[in-house]
Amino acid sequence: MKYIQIFIVISLLITNISNSETTETNKPLIFNEAKILLKETAKQYKNTLIEGLQHNDLKKALKYCNKEVEKLISKDNEKDYTIKRVSLRPRNKNNYPTLYEKEILEKFNKLSLEDNKYLALEHTEIIKDENNNNKFVYAKAIRIKEVCLNCHGSNINNDLKKEIQKLYPDDRAINYKLNDIRGAFVMYRNIKD
Ligand code: HEC
């Protein structure tokens, strides 16, 4: 009888330990999954943008940083993740950050000034959402590359500039320089405790 009790206690202990281990090991797994997913999305986004620019019609290319990217992003939303693009100086006002995202962007900007202009900046965290559920967050800074200056730099083609102002009268996404932080991709996923 005594042995059985000891056995039960030990079994319970083991189950508890392995349970907590599962949740712990899941976290790095989610981090990794999110990183890979974002890498793929960002690569597709850059390729689509370059493809658009190769048509040599910048007005046409405008939609590649716009609707085409939206399509890529919403496709990935099916995998339990929400992916947003946010910026402290957005072109589209729907891309203003929340207060929480603003802090991440400000941290990225600060680190970028202190360190160097090439550092890949990331932020990972588990936060509580409004319903007290755990939410996994992964944010990655988006830097300005040469190709981006066509539409986010300080020397934008006049026709294109007019087109941008027509579509986005409140545009704040100009005068960026190479390697500046343009904004960030922010991914969210609900996770169990
Ligand atoms: C052909 C013009 C064009 C080029 C080139 C371009 N963008 Fe954009 N970008 C836009 C437009 C238009 C929007 C607004 C999209 C929308 O309505 O959501 C935008 C929006 C964004 C946003 C979302 C935040 C915001 O301002 O609304 C980010 C981030 C961004 N661009 C980064 C980049 C990066 C990084 C590059 C280079 C790899 C780049 N863009 C190249 C036109 C361009």
mmCIF file with all atom_site columns, C-alpha atoms in Angstrom, residues 37 41 44-45 66-85 185:
data_model
loop_
_atom_site.group_PDB
_atom_site.id
_atom_site.type_symbol
_atom_site.label_atom_id
_atom_site.label_alt_id
_atom_site.label_comp_id
_atom_site.label_asym_id
_atom_site.label_entity_id
_atom_site.label_seq_id
_atom_site.pdbx_PDB_ins_code
_atom_site.Cartn_x
_atom_site.Cartn_y
_atom_site.Cartn_z
_atom_site.occupancy
_atom_site.B_iso_or_equiv
_atom_site.pdbx_formal_charge
_atom_site.auth_seq_id
_atom_site.auth_comp_id
_atom_site.auth_asym_id
_atom_site.auth_atom_id
_atom_site.pdbx_PDB_model_num
ATOM 1  C CA . LEU A 1 37  ? 7.403  32.810 -41.052 1.00 0.00 ? 37  LEU A CA 1
ATOM 2  C CA . THR A 1 41  ? 6.958  36.976 -45.674 1.00 0.00 ? 41  THR A CA 1
ATOM 3  C CA . GLN A 1 44  ? 8.324  37.586 -50.680 1.00 0.00 ? 44  GLN A CA 1
ATOM 4  C CA . TYR A 1 45  ? 7.457  41.202 -49.949 1.00 0.00 ? 45  TYR A CA 1
ATOM 5  C CA . ASN A 1 66  ? 0.489  48.445 -50.654 1.00 0.00 ? 66  ASN A CA 1
ATOM 6  C CA . LYS A 1 67  ? -2.069 45.850 -51.721 1.00 0.00 ? 67  LYS A CA 1
ATOM 7  C CA . GLU A 1 68  ? 0.376  43.112 -52.731 1.00 0.00 ? 68  GLU A CA 1
ATOM 8  C CA . VAL A 1 69  ? 1.970  43.196 -49.306 1.00 0.00 ? 69  VAL A CA 1
ATOM 9  C CA . GLU A 1 70  ? -1.422 43.189 -47.664 1.00 0.00 ? 70  GLU A CA 1
ATOM 10 C CA . LYS A 1 71  ? -2.177 39.993 -49.557 1.00 0.00 ? 71  LYS A CA 1
ATOM 11 C CA . LEU A 1 72  ? 1.017  38.329 -48.323 1.00 0.00 ? 72  LEU A CA 1
ATOM 12 C CA . ILE A 1 73  ? 0.290  39.378 -44.792 1.00 0.00 ? 73  ILE A CA 1
ATOM 13 C CA . SER A 1 74  ? -3.309 38.209 -44.734 1.00 0.00 ? 74  SER A CA 1
ATOM 14 C CA . LYS A 1 75  ? -2.262 34.850 -46.185 1.00 0.00 ? 75  LYS A CA 1
ATOM 15 C CA . ASP A 1 76  ? -0.076 34.248 -43.149 1.00 0.00 ? 76  ASP A CA 1
ATOM 16 C CA . ASN A 1 77  ? -2.831 35.303 -40.806 1.00 0.00 ? 77  ASN A CA 1
ATOM 17 C CA . GLU A 1 78  ? -4.426 31.925 -41.491 1.00 0.00 ? 78  GLU A CA 1
ATOM 18 C CA . LYS A 1 79  ? -1.653 30.304 -39.475 1.00 0.00 ? 79  LYS A CA 1
ATOM 19 C CA . ASP A 1 80  ? -2.875 31.724 -36.129 1.00 0.00 ? 80  ASP A CA 1
ATOM 20 C CA . TYR A 1 81  ? -0.585 34.718 -36.417 1.00 0.00 ? 81  TYR A CA 1
ATOM 21 C CA . THR A 1 82  ? -1.534 38.323 -36.886 1.00 0.00 ? 82  THR A CA 1
ATOM 22 C CA . ILE A 1 83  ? 1.117  40.279 -38.746 1.00 0.00 ? 83  ILE A CA 1
ATOM 23 C CA . LYS A 1 84  ? 1.120  44.064 -38.880 1.00 0.00 ? 84  LYS A CA 1
ATOM 24 C CA . ARG A 1 85  ? 3.425  46.645 -40.398 1.00 0.00 ? 85  ARG A CA 1
ATOM 25 C CA . PHE A 1 185 ? 6.730  43.940 -38.637 1.00 0.00 ? 185 PHE A CA 1
#
